[in-house]
Amino acid sequence: MIESGLEILASRYAYALMFVLMGIGLYMVIANENLVKKLIGVNLFQTAIFLFFIAVAYVEGGSAPIVPAESGEAVASPLPQVIVLTAIVVGIALTAVGLALVVRIYAEYGTLREDTLREVRADE
Amino acid sequence: MSDADSYGDTYTESQVIMTAVKIIAPFTMTYGLFLTFHGTDTPGGSFQGGTIVGVTVLMLAFAFGIESTRRWIRQSMIVGLVTGGVVIFAGTGVATMALGGGFLEYEAFVDRFGISHYWGMEAVEVGGVALIVSGIIVTLFFATAAGFTPVGDDADHHEMGVGNDD
Amino acid sequence: MSAIAYSLAVFVLLSAVATALFRDVLSAIVVFAAYSLGMAILYTYLLAPDVAMTEAAIGAGVTTILLLLTIARTTRPSAEEVFERVDVPAVVVVGAFVLVLATLLPDMYAVGTQDAPIWGQGVLSETPTVHYVQEAYAETHAHNAVSAVLASYRGFDTFGEAVVVFAAGIAVLLVLKREVFA
């Protein structure tokens, strides 16, 4: 039982890592009071998803997607890699929008802590 | 607040960093351009190359001061890069449509001008994506570095007085 | 299957945990940069050099710079303790989330196997992946299949992504009320 469990974990390590990283990212978004750390959490969650796509594209013993491949050699799938590639660039652009909002929130309220922000907004 | 204000002017000239950046910058620039122009044949491409070209500017800004780099890079250049990229990308797509193909269907170029499919891709990669990405990376950096300066008195919500940052 | 992948996975995991738990935001940002770099090396191992380059330049480079600039423009809370207090209810919720996901693990295909449907096994005979790998060079004359898919097969999608990046740049300028790009 334990042995087969370990075997599943060993052969699917990337997916297991993805689940745990998603959990950590979600934890940062929920539990950290600082808005900048929440954004780091969003980024972490995002990279976990990227890892899933890359792991799907991977071929054991293959090579990078340069075609035409040497005879009979397997290459990794280009399609998930393209999706991740563009998603990373869009991700940084959206993170920058989030950070700009953080800068504005600080200019308006003078704090980046969620609990303090909630109190300040309740007083208004 | 006073803490935040002092942060903006903490640029100190460091001989070590300036020399290091002077040595490295030509190489990162070349590497970025190599990835951009050679992206169809080797790993790399315009997203990576554009980012690395943009990061070279960021590196210069770190070494030589953000304000002086901002003055050195002209505003019109960045606007030209970013909007030019979008226009070239969209223009390539519209051109293929004008020649009777679908949007970005490069076969239309092959049929009409006899130029290879390959050059349509290069136009989109080098002329479109690379320009947009490098321009936006530089924009994001300078915008975040400039931060937000509240306009006039906070009481009135005039959005018009924005032009005071030059 | 190799020791490299496992040790990279452990490194990435540890730096992610450290990012979540460091109380000082500056430390968290620096550890997050290390995390991104570890992730980039893991992508290289998983045969995705294009993605690894992007992640190294953007995840470890630009994201870190933007985060650092943001705390320079706002505030960096002074911290007495090194680590954050662990929020127990959040850990319970997140733990339940991860456990639910983990029940899927035995049903997923092993990493790197070619039995997965993406490779045209089972009911699907020719998938996009199989087509791209076999025909991309003949159809586009590009050796790098990733570039071929990016600029040619999925050109419309890439156009959308590029415009999203453009729009995000405009949005940042709007939010910060600046009218100049640089």
CSV table of C-alpha atoms in Angstrom, one decimal:
chain,number,residue,atom,x,y,z
A,1,MET,CA,0.0,0.0,0.0
A,2,ILE,CA,2.6,2.5,1.1
A,3,GLU,CA,5.0,1.2,-1.5
A,4,SER,CA,2.5,1.7,-4.4
A,5,GLY,CA,1.7,5.1,-2.9
A,6,LEU,CA,5.4,6.1,-3.1
A,7,GLU,CA,5.6,4.8,-6.6
A,8,ILE,CA,2.7,6.9,-7.7
A,9,LEU,CA,4.3,9.9,-6.0
A,10,ALA,CA,7.6,9.2,-7.7
A,11,SER,CA,6.2,8.8,-11.2
A,12,ARG,CA,3.9,11.8,-10.9
A,13,TYR,CA,6.2,14.1,-8.9
A,14,ALA,CA,5.5,17.2,-11.0
A,15,TYR,CA,1.8,16.9,-10.5
A,16,ALA,CA,2.2,16.4,-6.8
A,17,LEU,CA,4.5,19.4,-6.6
A,18,MET,CA,1.9,21.4,-8.6
A,19,PHE,CA,-0.8,20.6,-6.0
A,20,VAL,CA,1.4,21.6,-3.1
A,21,LEU,CA,2.5,24.8,-4.8
A,22,MET,CA,-1.1,25.7,-5.6
A,23,GLY,CA,-1.8,25.1,-1.9
A,24,ILE,CA,1.0,27.4,-0.8
A,25,GLY,CA,0.0,30.1,-3.3
A,26,LEU,CA,-3.6,29.9,-2.0
A,27,TYR,CA,-2.4,30.1,1.6
A,28,MET,CA,-0.5,33.2,0.8
A,29,VAL,CA,-3.5,34.9,-0.7
A,30,ILE,CA,-5.7,33.9,2.2
A,31,ALA,CA,-3.5,34.3,5.2
A,32,ASN,CA,-0.9,37.0,4.5
A,33,GLU,CA,-2.1,40.4,5.5
A,34,ASN,CA,0.4,42.3,3.3
A,35,LEU,CA,-0.9,43.1,-0.2
A,36,VAL,CA,2.5,42.7,-1.9
A,37,LYS,CA,2.8,39.2,-0.4
A,38,LYS,CA,-0.7,38.4,-1.6
A,39,LEU,CA,0.4,39.3,-5.1
A,40,ILE,CA,3.5,37.0,-4.7
A,41,GLY,CA,1.1,34.3,-3.7
A,42,VAL,CA,-0.9,34.8,-6.9
A,43,ASN,CA,2.3,34.5,-8.9
A,44,LEU,CA,3.2,31.3,-7.1
A,45,PHE,CA,-0.2,29.8,-7.8
A,46,GLN,CA,0.3,30.8,-11.5
A,47,THR,CA,3.7,29.1,-11.8
A,48,ALA,CA,2.2,25.9,-10.3
A,49,ILE,CA,-0.2,25.9,-13.3
A,50,PHE,CA,2.7,26.5,-15.7
A,51,LEU,CA,4.5,23.5,-14.2
A,52,PHE,CA,1.5,21.3,-14.9
A,53,PHE,CA,1.5,22.3,-18.6
A,54,ILE,CA,5.2,21.8,-18.9
A,55,ALA,CA,5.0,18.4,-17.2
A,56,VAL,CA,2.2,17.3,-19.6
A,57,ALA,CA,4.4,18.3,-22.6
A,58,TYR,CA,7.5,16.4,-21.3
A,59,VAL,CA,8.6,13.1,-22.9
A,60,GLU,CA,10.9,10.8,-21.0
A,61,GLY,CA,14.2,10.5,-22.9
A,62,GLY,CA,13.1,12.9,-25.6
A,63,SER,CA,14.5,16.3,-26.6
A,64,ALA,CA,13.5,19.9,-26.8
A,65,PRO,CA,10.9,20.7,-29.6
A,66,ILE,CA,13.3,21.4,-32.4
A,67,VAL,CA,12.0,19.8,-35.6
A,68,PRO,CA,12.5,17.8,-37.7
A,69,ALA,CA,13.6,15.4,-35.0
A,70,GLU,CA,16.4,12.9,-35.4
A,71,SER,CA,15.0,9.7,-36.7
A,72,GLY,CA,12.6,8.1,-34.2
A,73,GLU,CA,13.5,10.5,-31.4
A,74,ALA,CA,10.6,11.8,-29.4
A,75,VAL,CA,10.3,15.6,-28.8
A,76,ALA,CA,8.4,17.4,-26.2
A,77,SER,CA,5.0,18.8,-27.2
A,78,PRO,CA,5.3,22.4,-28.4
A,79,LEU,CA,1.6,23.3,-27.8
A,80,PRO,CA,1.5,23.5,-24.0
A,81,GLN,CA,4.9,25.2,-24.1
A,82,VAL,CA,3.5,28.0,-26.3
A,83,ILE,CA,0.5,28.5,-24.0
A,84,VAL,CA,2.8,28.8,-21.0
A,85,LEU,CA,5.2,31.1,-22.8
A,86,THR,CA,2.6,33.7,-23.6
A,87,ALA,CA,0.9,33.2,-20.2
A,88,ILE,CA,4.2,34.1,-18.4
A,89,VAL,CA,4.4,37.4,-20.3
A,90,VAL,CA,0.7,38.2,-19.7
A,91,GLY,CA,1.2,37.2,-16.1
A,92,ILE,CA,4.0,39.8,-15.5
A,93,ALA,CA,1.8,42.5,-17.2
A,94,LEU,CA,-1.1,41.7,-14.9
A,95,THR,CA,1.2,41.6,-11.8
A,96,ALA,CA,2.4,45.1,-12.8
A,97,VAL,CA,-1.2,46.3,-12.9
A,98,GLY,CA,-1.7,44.8,-9.4
A,99,LEU,CA,1.4,46.4,-8.1
A,100,ALA,CA,0.3,49.8,-9.6
A,101,LEU,CA,-3.0,49.3,-7.7
A,102,VAL,CA,-1.0,48.6,-4.5
A,103,VAL,CA,0.9,51.8,-5.0
A,104,ARG,CA,-2.4,53.7,-5.4
A,105,ILE,CA,-3.9,52.1,-2.3
A,106,TYR,CA,-0.8,53.0,-0.3
A,107,ALA,CA,-1.0,56.6,-1.5
A,108,GLU,CA,-4.7,56.8,-0.5
A,109,TYR,CA,-4.7,54.9,2.8
A,110,GLY,CA,-1.1,54.8,4.0
A,111,THR,CA,-1.1,51.1,4.7
A,112,LEU,CA,-0.7,47.8,2.9
A,113,ARG,CA,-2.2,45.6,5.6
A,114,GLU,CA,-5.5,44.1,4.8
A,115,ASP,CA,-6.9,44.3,8.3
A,116,THR,CA,-5.9,47.9,8.8
A,117,LEU,CA,-7.4,48.8,5.4
A,118,ARG,CA,-10.6,47.2,6.4
A,119,GLU,CA,-10.7,49.2,9.6
A,120,VAL,CA,-9.9,52.5,7.8
A,121,ARG,CA,-12.6,51.8,5.2
A,122,ALA,CA,-15.1,50.9,7.8
A,123,ASP,CA,-14.5,54.3,9.5
A,124,GLU,CA,-15.2,56.2,6.4
B,1,MET,CA,5.6,58.3,4.4
B,2,SER,CA,8.9,60.0,5.1
B,3,ASP,CA,10.4,56.5,4.9
B,4,ALA,CA,8.9,56.1,1.4
B,5,ASP,CA,10.0,59.5,0.2
B,6,SER,CA,13.6,58.9,1.1
B,7,TYR,CA,13.6,55.7,-1.0
B,8,GLY,CA,13.2,57.6,-4.2
B,9,ASP,CA,16.5,59.4,-4.0
B,10,THR,CA,18.7,56.6,-2.7
B,11,TYR,CA,20.7,56.3,-6.0
B,12,THR,CA,24.3,56.2,-5.1
B,13,GLU,CA,27.0,56.0,-7.8
B,14,SER,CA,28.8,52.8,-7.4
B,15,GLN,CA,31.9,52.2,-9.5
B,16,VAL,CA,31.6,48.5,-9.2
B,17,ILE,CA,28.1,48.3,-10.5
B,18,MET,CA,28.6,50.8,-13.2
B,19,THR,CA,31.7,49.0,-14.5
B,20,ALA,CA,30.0,45.6,-14.3
B,21,VAL,CA,27.0,46.9,-16.2
B,22,LYS,CA,29.1,48.6,-18.8
B,23,ILE,CA,30.8,45.3,-19.5
B,24,ILE,CA,27.7,43.1,-19.4
B,25,ALA,CA,25.2,45.4,-21.2
B,26,PRO,CA,26.5,44.9,-24.8
B,27,PHE,CA,26.4,41.1,-24.3
B,28,THR,CA,22.8,41.0,-22.9
B,29,MET,CA,21.7,43.3,-25.7
B,30,THR,CA,23.4,41.1,-28.3
B,31,TYR,CA,21.9,38.0,-26.7
B,32,GLY,CA,18.5,39.5,-26.7
B,33,LEU,CA,18.7,40.4,-30.3
B,34,PHE,CA,20.1,37.0,-31.2
B,35,LEU,CA,17.1,35.3,-29.5
B,36,THR,CA,14.8,37.6,-31.3
B,37,PHE,CA,16.2,37.2,-34.8
B,38,HIS,CA,17.2,33.6,-34.5
B,39,GLY,CA,14.1,32.4,-32.6
B,40,THR,CA,12.6,30.5,-35.4
B,41,ASP,CA,15.6,28.1,-35.7
B,42,THR,CA,16.9,27.7,-32.2
B,43,PRO,CA,15.3,27.8,-28.8
B,44,GLY,CA,14.3,31.4,-28.1
B,45,GLY,CA,12.0,33.8,-29.7
B,46,SER,CA,10.6,37.2,-29.6
B,47,PHE,CA,9.0,37.0,-26.2
B,48,GLN,CA,12.3,36.0,-24.6
B,49,GLY,CA,14.5,38.3,-26.8
B,50,GLY,CA,12.2,41.3,-26.3
B,51,THR,CA,12.3,40.8,-22.5
B,52,ILE,CA,16.1,40.6,-22.4
B,53,VAL,CA,16.4,43.7,-24.6
B,54,GLY,CA,14.0,45.5,-22.2
B,55,VAL,CA,15.9,44.2,-19.1
B,56,THR,CA,19.1,45.7,-20.5
B,57,VAL,CA,17.6,49.1,-20.2
B,58,LEU,CA,16.4,48.2,-16.7
B,59,MET,CA,20.0,47.3,-15.9
B,60,LEU,CA,21.4,50.6,-17.2
B,61,ALA,CA,18.8,52.4,-15.1
B,62,PHE,CA,19.9,50.5,-12.0
B,63,ALA,CA,23.5,51.4,-12.6
B,64,PHE,CA,23.3,55.0,-13.8
B,65,GLY,CA,20.2,56.2,-12.0
B,66,ILE,CA,16.6,55.9,-13.0
B,67,GLU,CA,16.0,59.6,-13.7
B,68,SER,CA,19.0,60.0,-16.0
B,69,THR,CA,18.1,56.9,-18.0
B,70,ARG,CA,14.5,58.2,-18.3
B,71,ARG,CA,15.9,61.4,-19.8
B,72,TRP,CA,18.2,59.4,-22.1
B,73,ILE,CA,15.4,57.3,-23.5
B,74,ARG,CA,13.1,59.5,-25.3
B,75,GLN,CA,9.4,59.2,-24.6
B,76,SER,CA,8.6,59.1,-28.3
B,77,MET,CA,10.9,56.1,-28.8
B,78,ILE,CA,9.0,53.9,-26.3
B,79,VAL,CA,5.6,55.0,-27.7
B,80,GLY,CA,6.9,54.2,-31.2
B,81,LEU,CA,8.1,50.8,-30.1
B,82,VAL,CA,4.9,49.8,-28.4
B,83,THR,CA,2.3,51.1,-30.8
B,84,GLY,CA,4.5,50.3,-33.8
B,85,GLY,CA,4.6,46.7,-32.6
B,86,VAL,CA,0.8,46.5,-32.4
B,87,VAL,CA,0.4,48.2,-35.8
B,88,ILE,CA,3.0,45.9,-37.5
B,89,PHE,CA,1.4,42.8,-36.0
B,90,ALA,CA,-2.2,43.8,-36.9
B,91,GLY,CA,-0.9,45.1,-40.3
B,92,THR,CA,0.6,41.8,-41.2
B,93,GLY,CA,-2.7,40.1,-40.4
B,94,VAL,CA,-4.7,42.7,-42.4
B,95,ALA,CA,-2.3,42.4,-45.3
B,96,THR,CA,-2.8,38.7,-45.6
B,97,MET,CA,-6.5,39.3,-45.5
B,98,ALA,CA,-6.2,41.9,-48.3
B,99,LEU,CA,-4.3,39.4,-50.4
B,100,GLY,CA,-7.2,37.0,-50.1
B,101,GLY,CA,-6.1,34.8,-47.2
B,102,GLY,CA,-7.3,34.6,-43.6
B,103,PHE,CA,-6.0,36.7,-40.7
B,104,LEU,CA,-2.2,35.9,-40.5
B,105,GLU,CA,-2.5,33.2,-43.1
B,106,TYR,CA,1.0,33.6,-44.6
B,107,GLU,CA,0.2,31.3,-47.5
B,108,ALA,CA,-1.2,34.5,-49.1
B,109,PHE,CA,2.3,35.9,-49.2
B,110,VAL,CA,3.6,32.7,-50.8
B,111,ASP,CA,1.0,32.8,-53.5
B,112,ARG,CA,1.3,36.5,-54.3
B,113,PHE,CA,4.9,37.4,-53.9
B,114,GLY,CA,6.6,34.1,-53.7
B,115,ILE,CA,8.2,34.8,-50.4
B,116,SER,CA,8.4,32.0,-47.9
B,117,HIS,CA,5.9,31.4,-45.1
B,118,TYR,CA,8.9,31.8,-42.9
B,119,TRP,CA,9.2,35.6,-43.5
B,120,GLY,CA,5.6,36.2,-42.4
B,121,MET,CA,6.4,34.6,-39.1
B,122,GLU,CA,9.6,36.6,-38.8
B,123,ALA,CA,7.6,39.8,-39.4
B,124,VAL,CA,5.2,39.0,-36.7
B,125,GLU,CA,7.9,37.8,-34.2
B,126,VAL,CA,10.5,40.5,-34.8
B,127,GLY,CA,8.3,43.4,-35.9
B,128,GLY,CA,5.3,42.6,-33.6
B,129,VAL,CA,5.9,40.7,-30.4
B,130,ALA,CA,9.5,41.8,-29.7
B,131,LEU,CA,8.8,45.5,-30.1
B,132,ILE,CA,5.7,45.3,-27.9
B,133,VAL,CA,7.3,43.2,-25.2
B,134,SER,CA,10.5,45.2,-24.9
B,135,GLY,CA,8.6,48.5,-24.9
B,136,ILE,CA,6.1,47.4,-22.3
B,137,ILE,CA,8.8,46.0,-20.0
B,138,VAL,CA,10.5,49.4,-20.1
B,139,THR,CA,7.2,51.2,-19.6
B,140,LEU,CA,6.2,49.0,-16.6
B,141,PHE,CA,9.6,49.7,-15.0
B,142,PHE,CA,9.6,53.4,-15.4
B,143,ALA,CA,5.9,53.7,-14.4
B,144,THR,CA,6.4,51.7,-11.2
B,145,ALA,CA,9.6,53.5,-10.5
B,146,ALA,CA,7.9,56.9,-10.8
B,147,GLY,CA,5.1,55.8,-8.4
B,148,PHE,CA,2.1,57.8,-7.8
B,149,THR,CA,2.1,61.5,-7.1
B,150,PRO,CA,-1.3,62.8,-5.9
B,151,VAL,CA,-2.5,65.6,-8.1
B,152,GLY,CA,-3.1,69.0,-6.5
B,153,ASP,CA,-5.3,68.9,-3.4
B,154,ASP,CA,-7.1,65.7,-2.8
B,155,ALA,CA,-10.5,67.4,-2.2
B,156,ASP,CA,-11.4,68.0,-5.8
B,157,HIS,CA,-11.3,65.0,-8.1
B,158,HIS,CA,-10.0,66.8,-11.1
B,159,GLU,CA,-8.3,64.3,-13.3
B,160,MET,CA,-7.1,67.0,-15.7
B,161,GLY,CA,-4.0,68.3,-14.0
B,162,VAL,CA,-1.9,65.2,-14.9
B,163,GLY,CA,0.5,67.0,-17.1
B,164,ASN,CA,2.5,68.2,-14.1
B,165,ASP,CA,5.1,65.4,-14.2
B,166,ASP,CA,7.4,66.9,-16.8
C,1,MET,CA,13.0,9.7,-12.8
C,2,SER,CA,16.2,11.4,-12.0
C,3,ALA,CA,17.8,12.7,-8.9
C,4,ILE,CA,18.1,16.2,-10.6
C,5,ALA,CA,14.4,16.5,-11.0
C,6,TYR,CA,13.7,15.4,-7.5
C,7,SER,CA,16.2,17.7,-5.9
C,8,LEU,CA,15.0,20.6,-8.0
C,9,ALA,CA,11.4,19.8,-6.9
C,10,VAL,CA,12.5,19.8,-3.2
C,11,PHE,CA,14.4,23.1,-3.7
C,12,VAL,CA,11.4,24.8,-5.3
C,13,LEU,CA,9.1,23.5,-2.6
C,14,LEU,CA,11.3,24.7,0.2
C,15,SER,CA,11.7,28.2,-1.3
C,16,ALA,CA,8.0,28.4,-1.9
C,17,VAL,CA,7.4,27.6,1.8
C,18,ALA,CA,10.0,30.1,2.8
C,19,THR,CA,8.3,32.8,0.6
C,20,ALA,CA,5.0,32.1,2.3
C,21,LEU,CA,6.4,32.2,5.8
C,22,PHE,CA,9.0,35.0,5.8
C,23,ARG,CA,7.6,38.0,7.6
C,24,ASP,CA,9.9,40.5,6.0
C,25,VAL,CA,8.6,41.4,2.5
C,26,LEU,CA,12.1,42.0,1.2
C,27,SER,CA,13.2,38.5,2.2
C,28,ALA,CA,10.1,37.0,0.7
C,29,ILE,CA,10.8,38.8,-2.6
C,30,VAL,CA,14.4,37.6,-2.7
C,31,VAL,CA,13.4,34.0,-1.9
C,32,PHE,CA,10.7,34.2,-4.6
C,33,ALA,CA,13.4,35.2,-7.1
C,34,ALA,CA,15.3,32.0,-6.1
C,35,TYR,CA,12.1,30.1,-6.5
C,36,SER,CA,11.6,31.4,-10.0
C,37,LEU,CA,15.1,30.5,-11.0
C,38,GLY,CA,14.7,27.0,-9.6
C,39,MET,CA,11.5,26.7,-11.5
C,40,ALA,CA,13.3,27.8,-14.7
C,41,ILE,CA,15.9,25.1,-14.2
C,42,LEU,CA,13.1,22.6,-13.7
C,43,TYR,CA,11.5,23.7,-17.0
C,44,THR,CA,14.9,23.2,-18.7
C,45,TYR,CA,15.0,19.7,-17.3
C,46,LEU,CA,11.5,19.1,-18.6
C,47,LEU,CA,12.6,19.9,-22.1
C,48,ALA,CA,11.1,23.4,-22.3
C,49,PRO,CA,14.1,25.7,-23.0
C,50,ASP,CA,11.9,28.5,-24.4
C,51,VAL,CA,9.7,28.6,-21.4
C,52,ALA,CA,12.8,28.4,-19.1
C,53,MET,CA,14.4,31.4,-20.7
C,54,THR,CA,11.1,33.4,-20.4
C,55,GLU,CA,10.7,32.4,-16.7
C,56,ALA,CA,14.3,33.2,-15.9
C,57,ALA,CA,14.1,36.6,-17.6
C,58,ILE,CA,10.6,37.6,-16.4
C,59,GLY,CA,10.0,35.5,-13.3
C,60,ALA,CA,13.4,35.9,-11.7
C,61,GLY,CA,14.3,39.3,-13.3
C,62,VAL,CA,11.4,41.6,-14.1
C,63,THR,CA,9.0,40.4,-11.4
C,64,THR,CA,11.6,40.8,-8.7
C,65,ILE,CA,12.5,44.3,-9.9
C,66,LEU,CA,8.9,45.4,-10.0
C,67,LEU,CA,8.2,44.0,-6.6
C,68,LEU,CA,11.3,45.7,-5.2
C,69,LEU,CA,10.3,49.0,-6.8
C,70,THR,CA,6.8,48.7,-5.3
C,71,ILE,CA,8.1,48.2,-1.7
C,72,ALA,CA,10.5,51.1,-2.3
C,73,ARG,CA,7.5,53.3,-3.4
C,74,THR,CA,5.3,52.2,-0.5
C,75,THR,CA,6.5,50.6,2.7
C,76,ARG,CA,8.4,47.7,4.1
C,77,PRO,CA,7.0,46.8,7.4
C,78,SER,CA,9.7,46.4,10.0
C,79,ALA,CA,9.7,42.9,11.4
C,80,GLU,CA,10.9,41.7,14.8
C,81,GLU,CA,10.3,38.0,14.2
C,82,VAL,CA,11.7,36.2,11.2
C,83,PHE,CA,8.7,34.1,10.4
C,84,GLU,CA,5.0,34.8,10.1
C,85,ARG,CA,2.5,33.3,12.5
C,86,VAL,CA,0.9,30.3,10.8
C,87,ASP,CA,-2.8,30.9,10.3
C,88,VAL,CA,-4.3,27.6,11.4
C,89,PRO,CA,-7.8,28.0,9.8
C,90,ALA,CA,-6.2,28.9,6.5
C,91,VAL,CA,-3.9,25.9,6.7
C,92,VAL,CA,-6.9,23.6,7.3
C,93,VAL,CA,-8.8,25.0,4.3
C,94,VAL,CA,-5.7,24.9,2.0
C,95,GLY,CA,-4.8,21.4,3.3
C,96,ALA,CA,-8.3,20.2,2.4
C,97,PHE,CA,-8.0,21.7,-1.0
C,98,VAL,CA,-4.6,20.0,-1.6
C,99,LEU,CA,-6.0,16.7,-0.3
C,100,VAL,CA,-9.0,16.8,-2.7
C,101,LEU,CA,-6.6,17.5,-5.5
C,102,ALA,CA,-4.3,14.7,-4.4
C,103,THR,CA,-7.0,12.1,-4.8
C,104,LEU,CA,-6.6,12.8,-8.5
C,105,LEU,CA,-3.0,11.8,-8.5
C,106,PRO,CA,-3.3,8.0,-9.1
C,107,ASP,CA,-5.5,8.7,-12.1
C,108,MET,CA,-3.1,11.0,-13.8
C,109,TYR,CA,-0.6,9.8,-16.4
C,110,ALA,CA,3.0,9.4,-15.2
C,111,VAL,CA,5.3,12.3,-16.0
C,112,GLY,CA,7.0,11.8,-19.4
C,113,THR,CA,4.9,8.8,-20.6
C,114,GLN,CA,3.7,8.7,-24.2
C,115,ASP,CA,0.5,6.8,-23.3
C,116,ALA,CA,-1.2,10.1,-22.6
C,117,PRO,CA,-4.0,11.2,-25.0
C,118,ILE,CA,-1.9,14.3,-26.0
C,119,TRP,CA,0.4,11.9,-27.9
C,120,GLY,CA,-2.4,10.5,-30.0
C,121,GLN,CA,-2.9,7.3,-28.1
C,122,GLY,CA,-6.2,5.7,-27.5
C,123,VAL,CA,-9.3,7.2,-29.1
C,124,LEU,CA,-7.5,10.1,-30.6
C,125,SER,CA,-5.4,9.2,-33.6
C,126,GLU,CA,-4.0,12.6,-34.7
C,127,THR,CA,-3.8,15.3,-32.1
C,128,PRO,CA,-2.4,18.8,-32.6
C,129,THR,CA,0.8,17.8,-30.9
C,130,VAL,CA,1.4,14.9,-33.3
C,131,HIS,CA,0.7,17.2,-36.2
C,132,TYR,CA,3.0,20.0,-35.1
C,133,VAL,CA,5.8,17.6,-34.3
C,134,GLN,CA,5.6,15.9,-37.7
C,135,GLU,CA,4.5,18.7,-40.1
C,136,ALA,CA,5.7,21.9,-38.5
C,137,TYR,CA,9.0,22.1,-40.5
C,138,ALA,CA,7.4,21.1,-43.8
C,139,GLU,CA,4.6,23.7,-43.4
C,140,THR,CA,6.5,26.7,-41.9
C,141,HIS,CA,10.2,26.1,-42.5
C,142,ALA,CA,10.9,26.9,-38.9
C,143,HIS,CA,13.1,24.5,-36.9
C,144,ASN,CA,11.8,25.6,-33.6
C,145,ALA,CA,8.4,24.1,-33.3
C,146,VAL,CA,7.5,26.4,-30.4
C,147,SER,CA,8.1,29.5,-32.6
C,148,ALA,CA,6.1,27.8,-35.4
C,149,VAL,CA,3.1,27.3,-33.2
C,150,LEU,CA,3.5,30.7,-31.6
C,151,ALA,CA,3.7,32.8,-34.8
C,152,SER,CA,2.0,30.6,-37.4
C,153,TYR,CA,-0.5,28.1,-36.1
C,154,ARG,CA,-1.7,30.1,-33.2
C,155,GLY,CA,-0.9,33.5,-34.6
C,156,PHE,CA,-4.3,34.9,-33.8
C,157,ASP,CA,-3.9,33.8,-30.2
C,158,THR,CA,-0.5,35.4,-30.0
C,159,PHE,CA,-1.9,38.6,-31.4
C,160,GLY,CA,-4.5,38.6,-28.6
C,161,GLU,CA,-1.8,38.0,-26.0
C,162,ALA,CA,0.4,40.8,-27.4
C,163,VAL,CA,-2.5,43.2,-27.3
C,164,VAL,CA,-3.3,42.1,-23.7
C,165,VAL,CA,0.3,43.0,-22.7
C,166,PHE,CA,-0.1,46.4,-24.5
C,167,ALA,CA,-3.4,47.0,-22.7
C,168,ALA,CA,-1.8,46.1,-19.4
C,169,GLY,CA,0.9,48.7,-20.0
C,170,ILE,CA,-1.8,51.3,-20.7
C,171,ALA,CA,-3.7,50.2,-17.6
C,172,VAL,CA,-0.6,50.7,-15.4
C,173,LEU,CA,-0.2,54.2,-16.8
C,174,LEU,CA,-3.9,54.9,-16.1
C,175,VAL,CA,-3.8,53.6,-12.6
C,176,LEU,CA,-0.7,55.7,-11.8
C,177,LYS,CA,-2.2,58.7,-13.7
C,178,ARG,CA,0.8,59.1,-15.9
C,179,GLU,CA,0.6,60.1,-19.6
C,180,VAL,CA,4.1,59.3,-20.6
C,181,PHE,CA,5.4,55.8,-21.5
C,182,ALA,CA,8.9,56.4,-20.0
